[in-house]
């Protein structure tokens, strides 16, 4: 699959189909998910109406991690095989992943204030997620700081791969250290512990947000590839003139 999509022309054909499909999926999943989350699911017996922040916070947290993993894998593919589309993927994922990581932290602060009595605590989960956001920002800053595009891509790829070590820290921080943050309640070996009336909108929002992220990444990647192709053609014309 990687080798097939490494060809820009093949990726363009794939993106022309995948972009409208992921956009449509995002729409048909997020709209009912939002309705269930706001109106059809009950308030929590302890947290009351503030539980509704979960339907944005949890998908944003999931994507903050999943998109970094995708960026790290794309960076590895580029670093080893020098596939230009892999570099485009990593560069396109970074700002989108940063937005979801920031949304996770912002929604977590809104949720934490009525639940813990504080907007922010230096909890292991919160701190490691903040580091995750800084890794996204650092990747973008490093690419922007170097004028040579190939050197920038290579250096940023090394940073992205090194940052992968933070993913298990975020995931297992509540198990490894004393934490105010609750443990996993959906992805558990013994099954979800969350009530089905809350699990349904959460799954709808999570899959909808994932489709939205896919749409954003593919749209951005196709735009970057078209822009690079246009600049290459312009350079050829200028060289002939």
Coordinates of N, CA and C in Angstrom, one line a residue:
X1 N 0.8 -1.2 0.0 CA 0.0 0.0 0.0 C 0.9 1.3 0.0
X2 N 1.9 1.3 0.9 CA 2.8 2.4 0.9 C 3.5 2.6 -0.4
X3 N 4.0 1.6 -1.0 CA 4.7 1.7 -2.3 C 3.7 2.1 -3.4
X4 N 2.5 1.7 -3.3 CA 1.5 2.1 -4.4 C 1.2 3.6 -4.3
X5 N 1.0 4.1 -3.1 CA 0.6 5.5 -2.9 C 1.8 6.4 -2.9
X6 N 3.0 5.8 -3.0 CA 4.2 6.7 -3.0 C 4.3 7.4 -4.4
X7 N 3.6 6.9 -5.4 CA 3.6 7.5 -6.6 C 2.6 8.7 -6.6
X8 N 3.0 9.9 -6.8 CA 2.1 11.1 -6.7 C 0.8 11.0 -7.6
X9 N 1.0 10.4 -8.8 CA -0.2 10.3 -9.7 C -1.2 9.3 -9.1
X10 N -0.7 8.2 -8.6 CA -1.6 7.2 -8.0 C -2.2 7.8 -6.7
X11 N -1.5 8.5 -5.9 CA -2.1 9.1 -4.7 C -3.2 10.1 -5.1
X12 N -2.9 10.8 -6.2 CA -3.9 11.8 -6.6 C -5.2 11.1 -7.0
X13 N -5.1 10.0 -7.7 CA -6.3 9.2 -8.1 C -7.0 8.7 -6.8
X14 N -6.2 8.2 -5.9 CA -6.8 7.7 -4.6 C -7.5 8.8 -3.8
X15 N -6.8 10.0 -3.8 CA -7.4 11.1 -3.0 C -8.6 11.6 -3.6
X16 N -8.8 11.6 -4.9 CA -10.0 12.1 -5.5 C -11.2 11.3 -5.1
X17 N -11.0 10.1 -4.8 CA -12.1 9.2 -4.3 C -12.3 9.3 -2.8
X18 N -11.1 9.3 -2.1 CA -11.1 9.2 -0.6 C -11.6 10.5 0.0
X19 N -11.3 11.6 -0.6 CA -11.6 12.9 0.1 C -13.1 13.1 0.2
X20 N -13.9 12.9 -0.9 CA -15.4 13.0 -0.7 C -16.0 11.9 0.2
X21 N -15.4 10.7 0.2 CA -15.9 9.7 1.0 C -15.7 10.0 2.5
X22 N -14.5 10.4 2.9 CA -14.2 10.7 4.3 C -15.0 11.9 4.7
X23 N -15.2 12.9 3.8 CA -16.0 14.1 4.2 C -17.4 13.7 4.4
X24 N -18.0 12.8 3.6 CA -19.4 12.4 3.8 C -19.5 11.6 5.1
X25 N -18.5 10.7 5.3 CA -18.6 9.9 6.6 C -18.5 10.8 7.8
X26 N -17.7 11.8 7.7 CA -17.6 12.7 8.9 C -18.9 13.4 9.1
X27 N -19.6 13.8 8.1 CA -20.8 14.5 8.2 C -21.9 13.6 8.8
X28 N -22.0 12.4 8.2 CA -23.1 11.5 8.7 C -22.9 10.9 10.0
X29 N -21.6 11.0 10.5 CA -21.3 10.4 11.9 C -21.4 11.5 12.9
X30 N -20.8 12.7 12.6 CA -20.7 13.8 13.6 C -22.1 14.4 13.9
X31 N -22.9 14.5 12.9 CA -24.3 15.2 13.1 C -25.1 14.3 14.1
X32 N -25.4 13.0 13.8 CA -26.1 12.3 14.8 C -25.4 12.1 16.1
X33 N -24.0 12.0 16.1 CA -23.3 11.9 17.3 C -23.4 13.1 18.2
X34 N -23.4 14.3 17.6 CA -23.6 15.5 18.4 C -25.1 15.6 18.9
X35 N -26.0 15.1 18.2 CA -27.4 15.1 18.7 C -27.6 14.2 19.9
X36 N -27.0 13.0 19.8 CA -27.1 12.0 20.9 C -26.3 12.6 22.1
X37 N -25.1 13.2 21.8 CA -24.3 13.7 22.9 C -25.0 14.8 23.7
X38 N -25.7 15.7 22.9 CA -26.3 16.9 23.6 C -27.7 16.7 24.1
X39 N -28.4 15.8 23.5 CA -29.9 15.7 23.8 C -30.3 14.3 24.2
X40 N -29.8 13.3 23.6 CA -30.3 11.9 23.9 C -29.6 11.2 25.0
X41 N -28.4 11.5 25.3 CA -27.7 10.8 26.4 C -27.9 11.5 27.7
X42 N -28.0 10.7 28.8 CA -28.3 11.3 30.1 C -27.1 11.9 30.7
X43 N -27.4 12.8 31.7 CA -26.2 13.4 32.5 C -25.7 12.3 33.4
X44 N -24.4 12.5 33.7 CA -23.7 11.5 34.6 C -24.2 11.7 36.0
X45 N -24.3 10.6 36.8 CA -24.8 10.7 38.1 C -23.9 11.4 39.1
X46 N -22.6 11.5 38.7 CA -21.7 12.3 39.5 C -21.3 13.7 38.9
X47 N -21.1 13.7 37.6 CA -20.6 14.9 37.0 C -21.7 15.7 36.3
X48 N -22.9 15.2 36.3 CA -24.0 16.0 35.7 C -23.8 16.3 34.3
X49 N -24.2 17.5 33.8 CA -24.1 17.9 32.4 C -22.7 18.0 31.9
X50 N -21.7 18.2 32.8 CA -20.3 18.4 32.3 C -19.8 17.2 31.6
X51 N -20.4 16.0 31.8 CA -20.0 14.8 31.1 C -20.0 15.0 29.6
X52 N -20.8 15.9 29.1 CA -21.0 16.1 27.6 C -19.7 16.6 27.0
X53 N -18.8 17.2 27.8 CA -17.5 17.6 27.3 C -16.7 16.3 26.8
X54 N -17.0 15.2 27.4 CA -16.3 13.9 27.0 C -16.4 13.6 25.6
X55 N -17.5 14.0 24.9 CA -17.8 13.6 23.5 C -16.9 14.4 22.6
X56 N -16.3 15.4 23.0 CA -15.3 16.1 22.2 C -13.9 15.8 22.7
X57 N -13.7 15.8 24.1 CA -12.4 15.6 24.7 C -11.8 14.3 24.3
X58 N -12.5 13.2 24.4 CA -12.0 11.9 24.2 C -11.6 11.7 22.7
X59 N -12.5 12.0 21.8 CA -12.1 11.9 20.3 C -10.9 12.7 20.0
X60 N -10.8 14.0 20.6 CA -9.6 14.8 20.3 C -8.4 14.2 20.9
X61 N -8.5 13.6 22.1 CA -7.3 13.0 22.7 C -6.8 11.8 21.8
X62 N -7.8 11.0 21.4 CA -7.5 9.8 20.6 C -6.8 10.2 19.3
X63 N -7.3 11.3 18.7 CA -6.7 11.7 17.4 C -5.3 12.4 17.6
X64 N -5.2 13.1 18.8 CA -3.9 13.7 19.1 C -2.8 12.6 19.1
X65 N -3.1 11.4 19.6 CA -2.2 10.3 19.6 C -2.1 9.6 18.3
X66 N -3.2 9.3 17.7 CA -3.3 8.5 16.4 C -2.6 9.3 15.3
X67 N -2.8 10.6 15.2 CA -2.2 11.4 14.2 C -0.7 11.5 14.4
X68 N -0.2 11.6 15.6 CA 1.2 11.6 15.8 C 1.8 10.2 15.4
X69 N 1.2 9.2 15.7 CA 1.6 7.8 15.3 C 1.7 7.8 13.8
X70 N 0.7 8.3 13.1 CA 0.7 8.3 11.6 C 1.8 9.2 11.1
X71 N 2.1 10.3 11.8 CA 3.2 11.2 11.4 C 4.5 10.5 11.6
X72 N 4.7 9.8 12.7 CA 5.9 9.1 12.9 C 6.2 8.0 11.9
X73 N 5.1 7.3 11.6 CA 5.3 6.2 10.6 C 5.6 6.8 9.2
X74 N 4.9 7.8 8.8 CA 5.2 8.5 7.6 C 6.6 9.0 7.5
X75 N 7.1 9.6 8.7 CA 8.5 10.1 8.8 C 9.5 8.9 8.6
X76 N 9.2 7.8 9.2 CA 10.0 6.6 9.1 C 10.1 6.2 7.6
X77 N 9.0 6.1 7.0 CA 8.9 5.7 5.6 C 9.8 6.6 4.7
X78 N 9.6 7.9 5.0 CA 10.4 8.9 4.2 C 11.9 8.8 4.5
X79 N 12.2 8.6 5.8 CA 13.6 8.6 6.2 C 14.3 7.4 5.6
X80 N 13.7 6.3 5.5 CA 14.3 5.0 5.1 C 14.3 4.9 3.5
X81 N 13.1 5.2 2.9 CA 12.9 5.0 1.5 C 12.8 6.3 0.7
X82 N 12.8 7.4 1.3 CA 12.8 8.7 0.7 C 11.6 8.9 -0.3
X83 N 10.4 8.3 0.2 CA 9.2 8.5 -0.6 C 8.7 9.9 -0.4
X84 N 8.6 10.8 -1.4 CA 8.2 12.2 -1.2 C 6.8 12.3 -0.7
X85 N 5.9 11.4 -1.1 CA 4.5 11.4 -0.6 C 4.5 11.2 0.9
X86 N 5.4 10.4 1.4 CA 5.4 10.1 2.9 C 5.8 11.4 3.6
X87 N 6.7 12.1 3.0 CA 7.1 13.4 3.7 C 5.9 14.4 3.6
X88 N 5.2 14.4 2.5 CA 4.0 15.3 2.4 C 3.0 14.9 3.4
X89 N 2.8 13.6 3.6 CA 1.9 13.1 4.6 C 2.3 13.6 6.0
X90 N 3.5 13.4 6.4 CA 4.0 13.8 7.7 C 3.8 15.3 7.9
X91 N 4.2 16.1 6.9 CA 4.1 17.6 7.0 C 2.6 18.0 7.1
X92 N 1.7 17.3 6.4 CA 0.3 17.6 6.4 C -0.4 17.3 7.7
X93 N 0.1 16.2 8.3 CA -0.5 15.7 9.5 C -0.2 16.6 10.7
X94 N 1.0 17.2 10.7 CA 1.5 17.9 11.9 C 0.5 19.0 12.4
X95 N 0.1 20.0 11.5 CA -0.8 21.0 12.0 C -2.2 20.5 12.4
X96 N -2.7 19.5 11.8 CA -4.0 18.9 12.1 C -3.9 18.2 13.4
X97 N -2.8 17.4 13.6 CA -2.6 16.8 14.9 C -2.4 17.8 16.0
X98 N -1.8 18.9 15.8 CA -1.6 19.9 16.8 C -2.9 20.5 17.2
X99 N -3.8 20.7 16.2 CA -5.2 21.3 16.6 C -5.9 20.3 17.5
X100 N -5.9 19.0 17.1 CA -6.6 18.1 18.0 C -6.0 17.9 19.4
X101 N -4.7 18.0 19.4 CA -4.0 17.9 20.7 C -4.4 19.1 21.6
X102 N -4.4 20.3 20.9 CA -4.8 21.5 21.7 C -6.2 21.5 22.1
X103 N -7.1 20.9 21.2 CA -8.5 20.8 21.6 C -8.7 19.8 22.8
X104 N -7.9 18.8 22.8 CA -7.9 17.9 23.9 C -7.5 18.6 25.2
X105 N -6.5 19.4 25.2 CA -6.1 20.1 26.4 C -7.1 21.1 26.8
X106 N -7.6 21.9 25.8 CA -8.6 22.9 26.2 C -9.9 22.3 26.7
X107 N -10.4 21.3 26.1 CA -11.6 20.7 26.6 C -11.4 20.0 27.9
X108 N -10.2 19.5 28.1 CA -9.8 18.8 29.4 C -9.8 19.9 30.5
X109 N -9.3 21.1 30.2 CA -9.3 22.1 31.2 C -10.8 22.5 31.6
X110 N -11.6 22.6 30.6 CA -13.0 22.9 30.8 C -13.7 21.8 31.7
X111 N -13.3 20.6 31.4 CA -13.9 19.5 32.2 C -13.2 19.4 33.6
X112 N -12.0 19.7 33.7 CA -11.3 19.6 34.9 C -11.7 20.6 36.0
X113 N -12.1 21.8 35.6 CA -12.4 22.8 36.5 C -13.6 22.4 37.4
X114 N -14.7 22.0 36.8 CA -15.8 21.5 37.7 C -15.6 20.2 38.4
X115 N -14.8 19.4 37.8 CA -14.5 18.0 38.3 C -13.5 18.0 39.4
X116 N -12.3 18.6 39.1 CA -11.2 18.6 40.0 C -11.1 19.9 40.8
X117 N -11.8 20.9 40.4 CA -11.6 22.2 41.0 C -10.5 23.1 40.5
X118 N -9.8 22.6 39.4 CA -8.7 23.4 38.8 C -8.7 23.2 37.3
X119 N -8.2 24.3 36.7 CA -8.1 24.3 35.2 C -7.0 23.3 34.8
X120 N -5.9 23.3 35.6 CA -4.8 22.5 35.2 C -4.1 22.0 36.4
X121 N -3.6 20.8 36.4 CA -2.7 20.2 37.4 C -1.6 19.5 36.6
X122 N -0.4 19.4 37.3 CA 0.7 18.8 36.6 C 0.6 17.3 36.8
X123 N -0.5 16.7 36.3 CA -0.8 15.3 36.4 C 0.0 14.6 35.2
X124 N 0.3 13.4 35.4 CA 1.2 12.6 34.4 C 0.5 12.6 33.1
X125 N -0.8 12.4 33.0 CA -1.5 12.3 31.7 C -1.6 13.7 31.1
X126 N -1.9 14.7 31.9 CA -2.0 16.1 31.3 C -0.6 16.6 30.8
X127 N 0.4 16.3 31.6 CA 1.8 16.8 31.3 C 2.3 16.1 30.0
X128 N 2.1 14.8 29.9 CA 2.6 14.0 28.8 C 1.8 14.4 27.5
X129 N 0.5 14.8 27.7 CA -0.3 15.3 26.5 C 0.2 16.7 26.1
X130 N 0.6 17.5 27.0 CA 1.1 18.8 26.7 C 2.4 18.6 25.9
X131 N 3.3 17.6 26.3 CA 4.5 17.3 25.6 C 4.1 16.9 24.1
X132 N 3.0 16.2 24.0 CA 2.6 15.7 22.7 C 2.3 16.9 21.8
X133 N 1.6 17.9 22.3 CA 1.3 19.1 21.6 C 2.6 19.8 21.2
X134 N 3.6 19.9 22.1 CA 4.8 20.6 21.9 C 5.6 19.8 20.8
X135 N 5.5 18.5 20.7 CA 6.2 17.8 19.7 C 5.6 18.1 18.3
X136 N 4.3 18.2 18.2 CA 3.7 18.7 16.9 C 4.3 20.1 16.6
X137 N 4.2 21.0 17.5 CA 4.7 22.4 17.2 C 6.2 22.4 16.9
X138 N 7.0 21.6 17.6 CA 8.4 21.5 17.4 C 8.7 21.0 16.0
X139 N 7.9 20.0 15.5 CA 8.1 19.5 14.2 C 7.9 20.6 13.2
X140 N 6.8 21.3 13.3 CA 6.5 22.4 12.4 C 7.5 23.5 12.4
X141 N 8.0 23.8 13.6 CA 9.0 24.9 13.8 C 10.3 24.5 13.1
X142 N 10.7 23.2 13.3 CA 11.9 22.8 12.7 C 11.9 22.8 11.2
X143 N 10.8 22.4 10.6 CA 10.6 22.4 9.2 C 10.7 23.8 8.7
X144 N 10.1 24.7 9.4 CA 10.1 26.1 9.0 C 11.4 26.9 9.2
X145 N 12.2 26.3 10.1 CA 13.5 27.0 10.4 C 14.6 26.8 9.4
X146 N 14.5 25.6 8.7 CA 15.5 25.3 7.7 C 15.1 25.6 6.3
X147 N 16.0 26.3 5.6 CA 15.6 26.7 4.2 C 15.7 25.6 3.2
X148 N 16.7 24.7 3.4 CA 16.8 23.6 2.5 C 15.7 22.6 2.8
X149 N 14.8 22.3 1.8 CA 13.6 21.5 2.0 C 14.0 20.1 2.3
X150 N 15.0 19.5 1.7 CA 15.4 18.1 1.9 C 16.0 18.0 3.4
X151 N 16.8 18.9 3.7 CA 17.4 18.9 5.1 C 16.3 19.1 6.1
X152 N 15.4 20.0 5.9 CA 14.3 20.2 6.8 C 13.4 19.0 6.9
X153 N 13.1 18.3 5.8 CA 12.3 17.1 5.9 C 13.0 16.0 6.7
X154 N 14.3 15.8 6.4 CA 15.1 14.8 7.1 C 15.2 15.1 8.6
X155 N 15.5 16.3 9.0 CA 15.6 16.6 10.4 C 14.3 16.5 11.1
X156 N 13.2 16.9 10.5 CA 11.9 16.8 11.1 C 11.5 15.4 11.2
X157 N 11.9 14.6 10.3 CA 11.5 13.1 10.4 C 12.2 12.5 11.6
X158 N 13.5 12.9 11.8 CA 14.2 12.3 13.0 C 13.5 12.8 14.3
X159 N 13.0 14.0 14.4 CA 12.3 14.5 15.5 C 11.0 13.8 15.7
X160 N 10.3 13.6 14.6 CA 9.0 12.9 14.7 C 9.2 11.4 15.2
X161 N 10.2 10.7 14.7 CA 10.4 9.4 15.1 C 10.8 9.3 16.6
X162 N 11.7 10.2 17.0 CA 12.1 10.3 18.4 C 10.9 10.5 19.3
X163 N 10.0 11.4 18.9 CA 8.8 11.7 19.7 C 7.8 10.6 19.9
X164 N 8.0 9.5 19.1 CA 7.1 8.3 19.3 C 7.2 7.7 20.7
X165 N 8.3 7.9 21.3 CA 8.5 7.4 22.7 C 7.5 8.0 23.7
X166 N 6.9 9.1 23.3 CA 5.9 9.7 24.3 C 4.6 9.1 24.2
X167 N 4.3 8.4 23.1 CA 2.9 7.8 22.9 C 2.6 6.8 24.0
X168 N 3.4 5.8 24.3 CA 3.1 4.9 25.4 C 3.1 5.6 26.8
X169 N 3.8 6.7 26.9 CA 3.8 7.4 28.2 C 2.4 8.0 28.4
X170 N 1.9 8.6 27.3 CA 0.6 9.2 27.4 C -0.5 8.1 27.7
X171 N -0.4 7.0 27.0 CA -1.4 6.0 27.1 C -1.4 5.3 28.5
X172 N -0.2 5.0 29.0 CA -0.1 4.2 30.2 C 0.2 5.1 31.5
X173 N 0.2 6.4 31.3 CA 0.6 7.3 32.4 C -0.3 7.1 33.6
X174 N -1.6 6.8 33.4 CA -2.5 6.7 34.5 C -2.3 5.4 35.3
X175 N -1.7 4.4 34.6 CA -1.4 3.1 35.2 C 0.0 3.1 35.9
X176 N 0.9 3.9 35.4 CA 2.3 3.9 35.9 C 2.5 4.8 37.1
X177 N 1.7 5.9 37.1 CA 1.8 6.9 38.2 C 0.5 7.2 38.8
X178 N 0.5 7.7 40.0 CA -0.7 8.2 40.7 C -1.3 9.3 39.9
X179 N -2.6 9.3 39.5 CA -3.1 10.2 38.6 C -4.5 10.6 39.0
X180 N -4.9 11.9 38.8 CA -6.2 12.3 38.9 C -7.1 11.9 37.8
X181 N -6.4 11.7 36.6 CA -7.2 11.3 35.4 C -7.7 9.8 35.6
X182 N -8.9 9.6 35.1 CA -9.4 8.3 35.2 C -8.8 7.3 34.2
X183 N -8.8 6.0 34.5 CA -8.2 5.1 33.6 C -9.1 4.8 32.4
X184 N -8.7 3.8 31.5 CA -9.5 3.5 30.3 C -10.9 3.0 30.7
X185 N -11.9 3.4 30.0 CA -13.2 2.9 30.2 C -13.9 2.4 29.0
X186 N -13.2 2.5 27.8 CA -13.8 2.0 26.5 C -12.9 0.9 26.0
X187 N -11.6 1.1 25.8 CA -10.7 0.1 25.2 C -10.1 -0.7 26.4
X188 N -10.8 -1.7 26.8 CA -10.4 -2.5 28.0 C -10.5 -4.0 27.5
X189 N -9.7 -4.9 28.1 CA -9.7 -6.3 27.8 C -11.0 -6.9 28.3
X190 N -11.6 -6.4 29.4 CA -12.8 -6.9 29.9 C -14.1 -6.2 29.4
X191 N -13.9 -5.4 28.4 CA -15.0 -4.7 27.8 C -15.2 -3.3 28.4
X192 N -16.0 -2.4 27.7 CA -16.2 -1.1 28.1 C -17.0 -1.0 29.4
X193 N -16.6 -0.1 30.3 CA -17.3 0.1 31.5 C -18.3 1.3 31.5
X194 N -18.3 1.9 30.4 CA -19.2 3.1 30.2 C -20.6 2.6 29.8
X195 N -21.6 3.3 30.2 CA -23.0 2.9 29.9 C -23.3 3.0 28.4
X196 N -24.1 2.1 27.9 CA -24.4 2.2 26.4 C -25.0 3.5 26.0
X197 N -25.7 4.1 26.8 CA -26.4 5.4 26.4 C -25.3 6.5 26.2
X198 N -24.1 6.3 26.8 CA -23.0 7.3 26.6 C -22.0 6.7 25.7
X199 N -21.9 5.4 25.6 CA -21.0 4.8 24.6 C -21.3 5.1 23.2
X200 N -22.6 5.0 22.8 CA -23.0 5.2 21.4 C -22.6 6.6 20.9
X201 N -23.0 7.7 21.6 CA -22.6 9.0 21.1 C -21.0 9.2 21.1
X202 N -20.4 8.5 22.0 CA -18.9 8.6 22.1 C -18.3 8.0 20.9
X203 N -18.8 6.8 20.5 CA -18.3 6.1 19.4 C -18.6 6.8 18.1
X204 N -19.8 7.4 18.0 CA -20.2 8.1 16.8 C -19.3 9.3 16.6
X205 N -19.0 10.1 17.7 CA -18.1 11.2 17.6 C -16.7 10.9 17.4
X206 N -16.2 9.8 17.9 CA -14.9 9.3 17.7 C -14.6 8.9 16.3
X207 N -15.5 8.1 15.7 CA -15.4 7.7 14.3 C -15.6 8.9 13.4
X208 N -16.5 9.8 13.7 CA -16.8 11.0 12.9 C -15.6 11.9 12.9
X209 N -15.0 12.1 14.1 CA -13.8 13.0 14.2 C -12.6 12.3 13.4
X210 N -12.5 11.0 13.4 CA -11.5 10.3 12.7 C -11.6 10.5 11.2
X211 N -12.9 10.4 10.7 CA -13.1 10.6 9.3 C -12.8 12.1 9.0
X212 N -13.2 13.0 9.8 CA -12.9 14.4 9.6 C -11.3 14.6 9.5
X213 N -10.6 14.0 10.4 CA -9.1 14.1 10.4 C -8.6 13.5 9.1
X214 N -9.1 12.4 8.6 CA -8.7 11.8 7.4 C -9.0 12.7 6.2
X215 N -10.2 13.4 6.2 CA -10.5 14.3 5.1 C -9.6 15.5 5.1
X216 N -9.3 16.0 6.3 CA -8.4 17.2 6.4 C -6.9 16.8 5.9
X217 N -6.5 15.7 6.3 CA -5.1 15.2 5.9 C -5.0 15.0 4.4
X218 N -6.0 14.3 3.9 CA -5.9 14.0 2.4 C -6.1 15.3 1.6
X219 N -7.0 16.1 2.0 CA -7.2 17.4 1.3 C -5.9 18.2 1.3
X220 N -5.3 18.3 2.5 CA -4.0 19.1 2.6 C -2.9 18.4 1.8
X221 N -2.8 17.1 1.8 CA -1.8 16.4 1.1 C -1.9 16.7 -0.4
X222 N -3.2 16.5 -0.9 CA -3.4 16.7 -2.3 C -3.1 18.2 -2.8
X223 N -3.4 19.1 -1.9 CA -3.1 20.5 -2.2 C -1.6 20.8 -2.3
X224 N -0.8 20.2 -1.3 CA 0.6 20.3 -1.3 C 1.2 19.7 -2.5
X225 N 0.8 18.5 -2.9 CA 1.3 17.8 -4.1 C 1.0 18.6 -5.4
X226 N -0.2 19.2 -5.5 CA -0.5 20.0 -6.7 C 0.4 21.3 -6.7
X227 N 0.6 21.9 -5.5 CA 1.4 23.0 -5.4 C 2.9 22.7 -5.8
X228 N 3.4 21.6 -5.4 CA 4.8 21.2 -5.7 C 4.9 21.0 -7.2
X229 N 3.9 20.3 -7.8 CA 3.9 20.0 -9.2 C 3.9 21.3 -10.0
X230 N 3.0 22.3 -9.5 CA 3.0 23.6 -10.2 C 4.3 24.3 -10.2
X231 N 4.9 24.3 -9.0 CA 6.2 25.0 -8.8 C 7.3 24.3 -9.7
X232 N 7.3 23.0 -9.8 CA 8.2 22.3 -10.6 C 8.1 22.6 -12.1
X233 N 6.8 22.7 -12.6 CA 6.6 23.1 -14.0 C 7.0 24.5 -14.2
X234 N 6.8 25.4 -13.2 CA 7.2 26.8 -13.4 C 8.7 26.9 -13.5
X235 N 9.4 26.1 -12.6 CA 10.8 26.1 -12.7 C 11.4 25.6 -14.0
X236 N 10.7 24.6 -14.6 CA 11.1 24.0 -15.9 C 10.9 25.1 -17.0
X237 N 9.8 25.8 -16.9 CA 9.6 26.8 -17.9 C 10.6 28.0 -17.8
X238 N 10.9 28.3 -16.6 CA 11.9 29.4 -16.4 C 13.3 28.9 -16.9
X239 N 13.6 27.6 -16.7 CA 14.9 27.1 -17.1 C 15.0 27.1 -18.6
X240 N 13.9 26.9 -19.3 CA 13.9 26.8 -20.8 C 14.0 28.2 -21.4
X241 N 13.5 29.2 -20.6 CA 13.4 30.6 -21.2 C 14.8 31.2 -21.3

